[in-house]
mmCIF file of C-alpha atoms in Angstrom:
data_model
loop_
_atom_site.group_PDB
_atom_site.id
_atom_site.type_symbol
_atom_site.label_atom_id
_atom_site.label_comp_id
_atom_site.label_asym_id
_atom_site.label_seq_id
_atom_site.Cartn_x
_atom_site.Cartn_y
_atom_site.Cartn_z
ATOM 1 C CA MET B 1 -7.592 38.798 41.391
ATOM 2 C CA ARG B 2 -10.782 39.142 39.634
ATOM 3 C CA VAL B 3 -11.574 36.752 36.891
ATOM 4 C CA ALA B 4 -14.624 36.733 34.475
ATOM 5 C CA VAL B 5 -15.695 33.434 33.079
ATOM 6 C CA LEU B 6 -17.258 33.491 29.752
ATOM 7 C CA VAL B 7 -18.877 30.267 28.437
ATOM 8 C CA HIS B 8 -21.351 29.091 25.667
ATOM 9 C CA TRP B 9 -23.420 26.159 26.776
ATOM 10 C CA ASN B 10 -26.671 24.536 26.268
ATOM 11 C CA GLU B 11 -26.904 21.492 28.522
ATOM 12 C CA GLY B 12 -28.317 20.966 32.007
ATOM 13 C CA GLU B 13 -26.783 20.360 35.364
ATOM 14 C CA ASP B 14 -26.050 16.824 34.847
ATOM 15 C CA SER B 15 -23.671 17.533 32.016
ATOM 16 C CA GLY B 16 -19.955 17.092 33.043
ATOM 17 C CA VAL B 17 -19.280 21.017 31.538
ATOM 18 C CA PHE B 18 -21.788 22.216 34.074
ATOM 19 C CA LYS B 19 -20.385 20.284 36.978
ATOM 20 C CA LYS B 20 -16.768 21.372 35.952
ATOM 21 C CA ILE B 21 -17.696 25.077 35.926
ATOM 22 C CA VAL B 22 -19.648 25.106 39.171
ATOM 23 C CA SER B 23 -16.713 23.263 40.849
ATOM 24 C CA GLN B 24 -14.291 25.674 39.382
ATOM 25 C CA VAL B 25 -15.895 28.738 40.540
ATOM 26 C CA ARG B 26 -16.635 27.396 43.975
ATOM 27 C CA THR B 27 -12.941 26.413 44.396
ATOM 28 C CA TRP B 28 -11.529 29.841 43.227
ATOM 29 C CA LYS B 29 -13.961 31.484 45.649
ATOM 30 C CA ILE B 30 -12.454 29.511 48.580
ATOM 31 C CA GLN B 31 -8.898 30.456 47.124
ATOM 32 C CA GLY B 32 -9.690 34.118 47.264
ATOM 33 C CA ILE B 33 -10.485 34.845 43.522
ATOM 34 C CA GLN B 34 -13.334 37.200 42.894
ATOM 35 C CA THR B 35 -15.411 35.538 40.077
ATOM 36 C CA SER B 36 -18.268 36.367 37.708
ATOM 37 C CA VAL B 37 -19.799 33.882 35.348
ATOM 38 C CA HIS B 38 -21.301 34.744 32.171
ATOM 39 C CA ILE B 39 -23.337 32.255 30.313
ATOM 40 C CA VAL B 40 -24.436 32.520 26.744
ATOM 41 C CA SER B 41 -27.295 30.102 25.780
ATOM 42 C CA ARG B 42 -30.166 29.253 23.807
ATOM 43 C CA GLU B 43 -31.776 27.589 26.573
ATOM 44 C CA GLY B 44 -34.109 30.172 28.240
ATOM 45 C CA ASN B 45 -34.039 28.270 31.748
ATOM 46 C CA PHE B 46 -31.048 29.408 33.730
ATOM 47 C CA ASP B 47 -32.616 28.055 37.143
ATOM 48 C CA ALA B 48 -29.714 25.265 37.897
ATOM 49 C CA TRP B 49 -27.085 27.682 37.064
ATOM 50 C CA GLN B 50 -28.690 30.333 39.394
ATOM 51 C CA ARG B 51 -29.161 27.744 42.094
ATOM 52 C CA HIS B 52 -25.516 26.862 42.053
ATOM 53 C CA LEU B 53 -23.773 30.167 41.270
ATOM 54 C CA GLY B 54 -26.265 32.552 42.773
ATOM 55 C CA ASP B 55 -24.676 36.175 42.562
ATOM 56 C CA HIS B 56 -21.700 35.031 40.598
ATOM 57 C CA LEU B 57 -23.940 34.538 37.497
ATOM 58 C CA LEU B 58 -24.931 36.735 34.597
ATOM 59 C CA THR B 59 -27.021 35.136 31.712
ATOM 60 C CA PHE B 60 -27.435 35.902 28.074
ATOM 61 C CA HIS B 61 -30.263 34.109 26.079
ATOM 62 C CA TYR B 62 -30.583 33.871 22.184
ATOM 63 C CA TYR B 63 -32.969 32.397 19.910
ATOM 64 C CA ARG B 64 -31.759 32.494 16.318
ATOM 65 C CA ARG B 65 -28.438 33.223 14.768
ATOM 66 C CA VAL B 66 -28.743 37.084 14.645
ATOM 67 C CA THR B 67 -29.590 37.157 18.457
ATOM 68 C CA ARG B 68 -26.761 34.970 19.147
ATOM 69 C CA PHE B 69 -24.426 37.596 18.062
ATOM 70 C CA ARG B 70 -26.390 40.087 20.178
ATOM 71 C CA ALA B 71 -26.048 37.956 23.214
ATOM 72 C CA TRP B 72 -22.443 37.670 22.781
ATOM 73 C CA LYS B 73 -21.984 41.341 22.662
ATOM 74 C CA GLU B 74 -24.148 42.098 25.616
ATOM 75 C CA ALA B 75 -22.064 39.622 27.560
ATOM 76 C CA VAL B 76 -18.632 41.153 26.432
ATOM 77 C CA ASP B 77 -19.964 44.645 27.320
ATOM 78 C CA THR B 78 -20.778 43.601 30.776
ATOM 79 C CA ILE B 79 -17.473 42.318 31.303
ATOM 80 C CA PHE B 80 -15.934 45.416 30.066
ATOM 81 C CA ALA B 81 -17.985 47.279 32.658
ATOM 82 C CA GLN B 82 -16.803 44.912 35.517
ATOM 83 C CA GLU B 83 -13.003 45.545 34.547
ATOM 84 C CA PRO B 84 -11.851 42.132 35.497
ATOM 85 C CA ASP B 85 -8.097 41.379 35.730
ATOM 86 C CA LEU B 86 -8.564 38.525 33.616
ATOM 87 C CA VAL B 87 -11.119 36.604 31.292
ATOM 88 C CA TYR B 88 -11.242 32.779 30.974
ATOM 89 C CA HIS B 89 -13.251 31.566 27.948
ATOM 90 C CA ARG B 90 -14.196 28.001 27.021
ATOM 91 C CA TYR B 91 -13.126 28.211 23.477
ATOM 92 C CA ASP B 92 -16.069 28.320 21.010
ATOM 93 C CA LEU B 93 -16.788 29.737 17.536
ATOM 94 C CA TYR B 94 -15.244 33.017 16.776
ATOM 95 C CA MET B 95 -17.476 36.139 17.489
ATOM 96 C CA PRO B 96 -16.397 39.585 16.751
ATOM 97 C CA SER B 97 -17.031 40.834 20.288
ATOM 98 C CA ILE B 98 -14.837 38.210 21.629
ATOM 99 C CA GLY B 99 -12.018 39.406 19.502
ATOM 100 C CA ASP B 100 -12.639 42.936 20.823
ATOM 101 C CA LEU B 101 -12.432 41.283 24.368
ATOM 102 C CA ALA B 102 -8.909 39.891 23.576
ATOM 103 C CA LYS B 103 -7.576 43.196 22.558
ATOM 104 C CA ARG B 104 -8.672 45.000 25.839
ATOM 105 C CA LEU B 105 -8.195 42.330 28.472
ATOM 106 C CA PRO B 106 -5.928 39.510 29.048
ATOM 107 C CA LEU B 107 -7.951 36.429 27.646
ATOM 108 C CA VAL B 108 -7.128 32.907 28.418
ATOM 109 C CA LEU B 109 -8.733 30.146 26.302
ATOM 110 C CA GLU B 110 -9.492 26.549 27.690
ATOM 111 C CA ILE B 111 -9.286 24.174 24.753
ATOM 112 C CA ASN B 112 -11.053 20.948 25.171
ATOM 113 C CA THR B 113 -11.095 19.685 21.448
ATOM 114 C CA ASP B 114 -9.553 19.794 18.041
ATOM 115 C CA ASP B 115 -11.834 22.486 16.615
ATOM 116 C CA LEU B 116 -10.836 21.989 12.948
ATOM 117 C CA LYS B 117 -12.020 18.457 13.134
ATOM 118 C CA GLU B 118 -15.066 18.708 15.532
ATOM 119 C CA TYR B 119 -16.813 21.719 13.474
ATOM 120 C CA CYS B 120 -16.080 19.657 10.259
ATOM 121 C CA LEU B 121 -17.705 16.391 11.272
ATOM 122 C CA SER B 122 -20.857 17.667 9.610
ATOM 123 C CA ARG B 123 -20.853 19.496 6.240
ATOM 124 C CA GLY B 124 -21.880 23.194 6.465
ATOM 125 C CA LEU B 125 -21.330 26.757 6.900
ATOM 126 C CA ARG B 126 -19.861 26.166 10.595
ATOM 127 C CA CYS B 127 -16.781 24.302 9.441
ATOM 128 C CA TRP B 128 -15.784 27.149 6.779
ATOM 129 C CA TYR B 129 -16.713 29.889 9.299
ATOM 130 C CA ASN B 130 -14.620 28.294 11.922
ATOM 131 C CA ARG B 131 -11.682 27.902 9.523
ATOM 132 C CA LEU B 132 -11.441 31.378 8.238
ATOM 133 C CA THR B 133 -12.153 33.142 11.549
ATOM 134 C CA ARG B 134 -10.398 31.146 14.267
ATOM 135 C CA GLY B 135 -7.059 32.851 13.788
ATOM 136 C CA LEU B 136 -8.550 36.181 14.310
ATOM 137 C CA LEU B 137 -8.931 35.233 18.148
ATOM 138 C CA LEU B 138 -6.244 32.938 18.659
ATOM 139 C CA HIS B 139 -3.566 35.268 17.606
ATOM 140 C CA LYS B 140 -4.890 37.819 20.337
ATOM 141 C CA VAL B 141 -5.159 35.862 23.350
ATOM 142 C CA ALA B 142 -2.885 35.967 26.418
ATOM 143 C CA GLY B 143 -2.597 32.176 26.800
ATOM 144 C CA MET B 144 -4.324 28.781 26.491
ATOM 145 C CA VAL B 145 -4.993 25.896 28.821
ATOM 146 C CA PHE B 146 -5.264 22.574 27.082
ATOM 147 C CA VAL B 147 -6.990 19.617 28.606
ATOM 148 C CA THR B 148 -4.612 17.055 26.946
ATOM 149 C CA HIS B 149 -0.810 17.115 25.811
ATOM 150 C CA GLU B 150 -1.737 16.136 22.456
ATOM 151 C CA LEU B 151 -4.037 19.087 21.863
ATOM 152 C CA SER B 152 -1.250 21.521 22.841
ATOM 153 C CA GLN B 153 1.051 19.917 20.272
ATOM 154 C CA LEU B 154 -1.367 20.396 17.247
ATOM 155 C CA PRO B 155 0.345 22.657 14.548
ATOM 156 C CA HIS B 156 -2.883 24.622 14.260
ATOM 157 C CA PHE B 157 -2.494 25.672 17.871
ATOM 158 C CA ALA B 158 1.130 25.657 18.230
ATOM 159 C CA ARG B 159 1.787 28.181 15.451
ATOM 160 C CA PHE B 160 0.314 31.025 17.343
ATOM 161 C CA ARG B 161 3.311 30.635 19.900
ATOM 162 C CA LYS B 162 1.102 31.592 22.851
ATOM 163 C CA PRO B 163 2.029 30.696 26.485
ATOM 164 C CA PHE B 164 -0.005 27.527 27.414
ATOM 165 C CA THR B 165 -0.313 24.767 30.181
ATOM 166 C CA VAL B 166 -1.726 21.369 30.069
ATOM 167 C CA ILE B 167 -4.446 20.691 32.994
ATOM 168 C CA GLY B 168 -6.575 17.505 32.407
ATOM 169 C CA ASN B 169 -9.991 17.753 33.673
ATOM 170 C CA GLY B 170 -10.513 17.428 37.285
ATOM 171 C CA ILE B 171 -13.625 16.620 39.657
ATOM 172 C CA ALA B 172 -14.732 17.713 42.926
ATOM 173 C CA LEU B 173 -14.048 14.355 44.871
ATOM 174 C CA GLN B 174 -15.940 15.580 47.806
ATOM 175 C CA ASP B 175 -19.200 15.522 45.986
ATOM 176 C CA TYR B 176 -18.968 11.884 45.282
ATOM 177 C CA PRO B 177 -19.420 8.964 47.653
ATOM 178 C CA LEU B 178 -17.142 6.002 47.197
ATOM 179 C CA LEU B 179 -19.722 3.262 46.262
ATOM 180 C CA PRO B 180 -19.527 -0.062 47.884
ATOM 181 C CA PRO B 181 -18.645 -2.919 45.679
ATOM 182 C CA PRO B 182 -21.718 -4.889 44.857
ATOM 183 C CA ASN B 183 -22.257 -8.285 46.365
ATOM 184 C CA THR B 184 -22.790 -10.139 43.125
ATOM 185 C CA GLN B 185 -21.058 -13.136 41.239
ATOM 186 C CA VAL B 186 -22.191 -12.141 37.715
ATOM 187 C CA PRO B 187 -19.941 -9.360 36.073
ATOM 188 C CA ARG B 188 -21.965 -5.893 35.465
ATOM 189 C CA LEU B 189 -20.389 -3.165 33.308
ATOM 190 C CA VAL B 190 -21.866 0.261 32.776
ATOM 191 C CA PHE B 191 -21.373 2.862 30.116
ATOM 192 C CA VAL B 192 -22.429 6.453 30.588
ATOM 193 C CA GLY B 193 -22.349 8.652 27.470
ATOM 194 C CA THR B 194 -24.116 9.257 24.343
ATOM 195 C CA GLY B 195 -25.081 7.123 21.237
ATOM 196 C CA ASN B 196 -24.359 9.650 18.619
ATOM 197 C CA GLN B 197 -20.646 10.053 18.916
ATOM 198 C CA PRO B 198 -18.876 7.291 17.074
ATOM 199 C CA TRP B 199 -15.707 7.849 19.100
ATOM 200 C CA GLN B 200 -17.260 6.611 22.290
ATOM 201 C CA GLY B 201 -17.583 3.072 20.792
ATOM 202 C CA ILE B 202 -21.106 1.831 21.663
ATOM 203 C CA ASP B 203 -20.713 -0.639 18.930
ATOM 204 C CA LYS B 204 -17.696 -2.058 20.661
ATOM 205 C CA VAL B 205 -19.640 -2.398 23.944
ATOM 206 C CA LEU B 206 -22.240 -4.501 22.081
ATOM 207 C CA GLN B 207 -19.044 -6.780 20.844
ATOM 208 C CA LEU B 208 -18.166 -7.195 24.358
ATOM 209 C CA ALA B 209 -21.928 -8.141 25.343
ATOM 210 C CA GLN B 210 -22.193 -10.435 22.537
ATOM 211 C CA HIS B 211 -18.934 -12.301 23.449
ATOM 212 C CA PHE B 212 -19.807 -12.487 27.092
ATOM 213 C CA PRO B 213 -23.587 -13.359 27.087
ATOM 214 C CA ARG B 214 -23.552 -13.943 30.983
ATOM 215 C CA TRP B 215 -22.324 -10.527 31.753
ATOM 216 C CA HIS B 216 -24.990 -7.699 32.332
ATOM 217 C CA PHE B 217 -24.326 -4.146 30.535
ATOM 218 C CA ASP B 218 -26.091 -1.038 31.529
ATOM 219 C CA LEU B 219 -26.045 1.613 28.723
ATOM 220 C CA VAL B 220 -26.836 5.247 30.428
ATOM 221 C CA GLY B 221 -27.419 7.917 27.782
ATOM 222 C CA PRO B 222 -28.002 6.421 24.419
ATOM 223 C CA SER B 223 -31.537 5.919 23.501
ATOM 224 C CA PRO B 224 -32.933 2.489 22.244
ATOM 225 C CA ASP B 225 -33.295 3.674 18.707
ATOM 226 C CA GLN B 226 -29.671 4.528 18.706
ATOM 227 C CA ILE B 227 -28.661 0.974 19.404
ATOM 228 C CA LYS B 228 -28.325 -1.279 16.372
ATOM 229 C CA GLN B 229 -28.887 -4.471 18.130
ATOM 230 C CA ILE B 230 -29.996 -4.736 21.712
ATOM 231 C CA LEU B 231 -29.099 -8.050 23.278
ATOM 232 C CA PRO B 232 -30.619 -9.924 25.829
ATOM 233 C CA ASN B 233 -27.844 -8.925 28.593
ATOM 234 C CA VAL B 234 -27.806 -5.146 27.318
ATOM 235 C CA PHE B 235 -30.113 -2.715 29.447
ATOM 236 C CA VAL B 236 -30.596 0.868 27.664
ATOM 237 C CA TYR B 237 -31.914 3.391 29.998
ATOM 238 C CA GLY B 238 -31.625 6.579 27.715
ATOM 239 C CA ARG B 239 -30.678 10.015 29.402
ATOM 240 C CA LEU B 240 -30.700 9.943 33.208
ATOM 241 C CA SER B 241 -29.935 12.627 35.726
ATOM 242 C CA GLN B 242 -26.814 11.847 37.991
ATOM 243 C CA LYS B 243 -29.352 10.884 40.952
ATOM 244 C CA GLU B 244 -31.048 8.333 38.695
ATOM 245 C CA TYR B 245 -28.013 6.789 37.360
ATOM 246 C CA GLU B 246 -26.070 6.706 40.566
ATOM 247 C CA PRO B 247 -27.700 3.356 41.839
ATOM 248 C CA ILE B 248 -26.814 1.824 38.379
ATOM 249 C CA LEU B 249 -23.252 2.782 38.887
ATOM 250 C CA GLU B 250 -23.394 1.223 42.453
ATOM 251 C CA ARG B 251 -24.411 -2.212 40.959
ATOM 252 C CA ALA B 252 -21.642 -2.091 38.496
ATOM 253 C CA HIS B 253 -18.195 -3.814 38.883
ATOM 254 C CA VAL B 254 -16.386 -2.055 35.959
ATOM 255 C CA ALA B 255 -17.063 1.177 33.943
ATOM 256 C CA LEU B 256 -16.472 1.656 30.346
ATOM 257 C CA GLY B 257 -14.815 4.972 28.801
ATOM 258 C CA SER B 258 -14.568 5.797 25.254
ATOM 259 C CA LEU B 259 -13.211 2.781 23.299
ATOM 260 C CA ALA B 260 -12.982 4.401 19.672
ATOM 261 C CA LEU B 261 -11.140 7.721 19.905
ATOM 262 C CA HIS B 262 -9.165 6.569 16.915
ATOM 263 C CA ARG B 263 -12.229 7.350 14.824
ATOM 264 C CA ASN B 264 -11.780 11.087 15.952
ATOM 265 C CA GLY B 265 -7.998 10.830 15.088
ATOM 266 C CA MET B 266 -7.079 11.372 18.750
ATOM 267 C CA GLU B 267 -4.905 9.267 20.995
ATOM 268 C CA GLU B 268 -5.199 11.101 24.301
ATOM 269 C CA GLY B 269 -8.242 12.302 26.546
ATOM 270 C CA SER B 270 -9.179 13.336 30.010
ATOM 271 C CA PRO B 271 -12.914 13.018 29.871
ATOM 272 C CA LEU B 272 -15.033 14.090 32.733
ATOM 273 C CA LYS B 273 -17.304 10.899 32.679
ATOM 274 C CA VAL B 274 -14.264 8.868 33.523
ATOM 275 C CA ARG B 275 -13.164 11.005 36.382
ATOM 276 C CA GLU B 276 -16.756 10.486 37.700
ATOM 277 C CA TYR B 277 -16.433 6.802 37.319
ATOM 278 C CA LEU B 278 -13.069 6.962 39.420
ATOM 279 C CA ALA B 279 -14.465 9.259 41.950
ATOM 280 C CA TYR B 280 -17.399 6.737 42.634
ATOM 281 C CA GLY B 281 -14.627 4.206 42.969
ATOM 282 C CA LEU B 282 -15.193 2.081 39.595
ATOM 283 C CA PRO B 283 -12.344 0.740 37.904
ATOM 284 C CA VAL B 284 -12.373 1.665 34.149
ATOM 285 C CA ILE B 285 -11.742 0.026 30.655
ATOM 286 C CA ILE B 286 -10.602 2.929 28.162
ATOM 287 C CA GLY B 287 -9.084 2.798 24.548
ATOM 288 C CA TYR B 288 -6.758 5.789 24.701
ATOM 289 C CA LYS B 289 -4.105 7.355 26.724
ATOM 290 C CA ASP B 290 -5.303 9.344 29.881
ATOM 291 C CA THR B 291 -3.674 12.781 30.538
ATOM 292 C CA ASP B 292 -3.521 12.245 34.205
ATOM 293 C CA PHE B 293 -2.101 8.539 34.182
ATOM 294 C CA SER B 294 1.358 8.695 32.363
ATOM 295 C CA SER B 295 2.135 5.289 33.649
ATOM 296 C CA ASP B 296 -0.078 2.093 34.044
ATOM 297 C CA VAL B 297 -2.258 1.890 37.022
ATOM 298 C CA PRO B 298 -3.933 -1.269 38.280
ATOM 299 C CA PHE B 299 -7.591 0.056 38.119
ATOM 300 C CA ILE B 300 -7.388 1.516 34.395
ATOM 301 C CA LEU B 301 -7.266 -1.281 31.704
ATOM 302 C CA ARG B 302 -5.854 0.851 28.635
ATOM 303 C CA LEU B 303 -6.556 -1.061 25.459
ATOM 304 C CA PRO B 304 -4.838 -0.158 22.237
ATOM 305 C CA ASN B 305 -6.481 2.756 20.328
ATOM 306 C CA SER B 306 -7.370 0.584 17.383
ATOM 307 C CA GLU B 307 -10.439 -0.643 15.609
ATOM 308 C CA ASN B 308 -10.048 -4.194 16.761
ATOM 309 C CA ASN B 309 -9.070 -3.419 20.316
ATOM 310 C CA ILE B 310 -11.982 -5.440 21.910
ATOM 311 C CA LYS B 311 -11.846 -8.536 19.639
ATOM 312 C CA THR B 312 -7.967 -8.975 20.087
ATOM 313 C CA ASN B 313 -8.117 -8.237 23.960
ATOM 314 C CA LEU B 314 -10.981 -10.424 25.243
ATOM 315 C CA SER B 315 -9.045 -12.438 27.460
ATOM 316 C CA VAL B 316 -7.313 -9.409 28.945
ATOM 317 C CA ILE B 317 -10.600 -7.771 29.431
ATOM 318 C CA GLU B 318 -12.017 -10.892 31.222
ATOM 319 C CA THR B 319 -8.950 -11.001 33.602
ATOM 320 C CA PHE B 320 -9.526 -7.336 34.416
ATOM 321 C CA VAL B 321 -12.966 -7.654 35.054
ATOM 322 C CA TYR B 322 -12.659 -10.645 37.346
ATOM 323 C CA ARG B 323 -9.735 -9.246 39.351
ATOM 324 C CA TRP B 324 -11.860 -6.099 40.056
ATOM 325 C CA MET B 325 -15.223 -7.918 40.928
ATOM 326 C CA ASN B 326 -15.142 -7.023 44.579
ATOM 327 C CA GLN B 327 -13.017 -4.052 44.869
ATOM 328 C CA ARG B 328 -13.326 -0.372 44.507
ATOM 329 C CA VAL B 329 -10.600 2.152 43.389
ATOM 330 C CA PRO B 330 -9.095 3.771 46.576
ATOM 331 C CA ARG B 331 -9.636 7.496 46.933
ATOM 332 C CA GLU B 332 -5.981 8.258 47.741
ATOM 333 C CA ALA B 333 -5.055 6.782 44.295
ATOM 334 C CA ILE B 334 -7.084 9.784 42.591
ATOM 335 C CA ALA B 335 -6.360 12.551 44.639
ATOM 336 C CA HIS B 336 -4.493 14.277 42.009
ATOM 337 C CA LEU B 337 -7.764 14.736 39.985
ATOM 338 C CA ASP B 338 -9.375 16.634 42.730
ATOM 339 C CA VAL B 339 -10.609 20.119 41.610
ATOM 340 C CA LYS B 340 -8.515 21.704 44.293
ATOM 341 C CA VAL B 341 -5.321 20.430 42.875
ATOM 342 C CA LYS B 342 -6.360 21.182 39.318
ATOM 343 C CA GLU B 343 -7.422 24.862 40.155
ATOM 344 C CA SER B 344 -4.378 25.526 42.083
ATOM 345 C CA ARG B 345 -2.438 24.998 39.025
ATOM 346 C CA ARG B 346 -4.822 27.117 36.872
ATOM 347 C CA ILE B 347 -4.741 29.895 39.059
ATOM 348 C CA ALA B 348 -1.013 29.923 39.091
ATOM 349 C CA PHE B 349 -0.957 30.156 35.256
ATOM 350 C CA PHE B 350 -3.372 33.175 35.503
ATOM 351 C CA GLN B 351 -0.893 34.721 37.650
ATOM 352 C CA GLU B 352 1.895 34.213 35.357
ATOM 353 C CA MET B 353 -0.246 35.726 32.483
ATOM 354 C CA LEU B 354 -0.857 38.935 34.519
ATOM 355 C CA LYS B 355 2.752 39.366 35.398
ATOM 356 C CA LYS B 356 3.763 39.217 31.905
ATOM 357 C CA ARG B 357 1.271 41.934 31.137
ATOM 358 C CA CYS B 358 2.822 44.118 33.840
#
């Protein structure tokens, strides 16, 4: 099978999406899939992509809105010239060239978010452009891969009646060492994310820090100016590379995932950063249902998905943290998150799509 991957992405090699794409392509190659990766980006430096993907990679750079349309067309024309069996596209804003692609080749979309909500978080043309054009692509695609069950059930996806599967985000477990538990008596919690996304719940991390002044809290990603009140027990590092933040994770007893997904109107997630925490062996506190853990597991504390989930569960959080002070999550407990397992399911779905075209 020959698969062309088409992605619009502007972040570097420490982003979860970058790591996911690289691990997917690497796994597909092992499983005998011939893959080409077409990256459309406003960032002119593709060195990291080239280093990891080499001959599999084709890049298309744009500067402004006009050149963005041209970059997409060039990427699509390159795919047409390659004549792959199937195209896998990380769902993005509609481009006319993508519509042409879906007419001529089996196109499978990866759906990572509720686009109607996300593109309308800020007012502007992007929201209305997406609302007006999304159907031009969705009714033409061969199938969809959703990262959560909740997304697959949204009416504005389900109404197109396309074949679909649900595959939560995975991780290449072999790339992550199981970190030893820290030999310290004072609890240390870590959060890796950004400070500009309300659903991540940075303010709730600060609530925890305020209630437990003896505990230490490390925030990786947010900058100091994004934190309204920096407490004495809160340490803000800003954006770090994986190599830089790995020692911070090694010092931590427990990691914090998103605590306010309700602000985004969602109940379920499979975030890449939580998979990374677990791969390193850290137990996790989250505020939503995880796609890959349908029942409770001892190493994930799932709080209610509500505004007051910290204030009303302080004793539960305290018990969980002290229980996991000198433990790590066993690798066998998260084996189903491995990229090899995930990509076997994805490839099987691709094969189903191709059989239906015959």
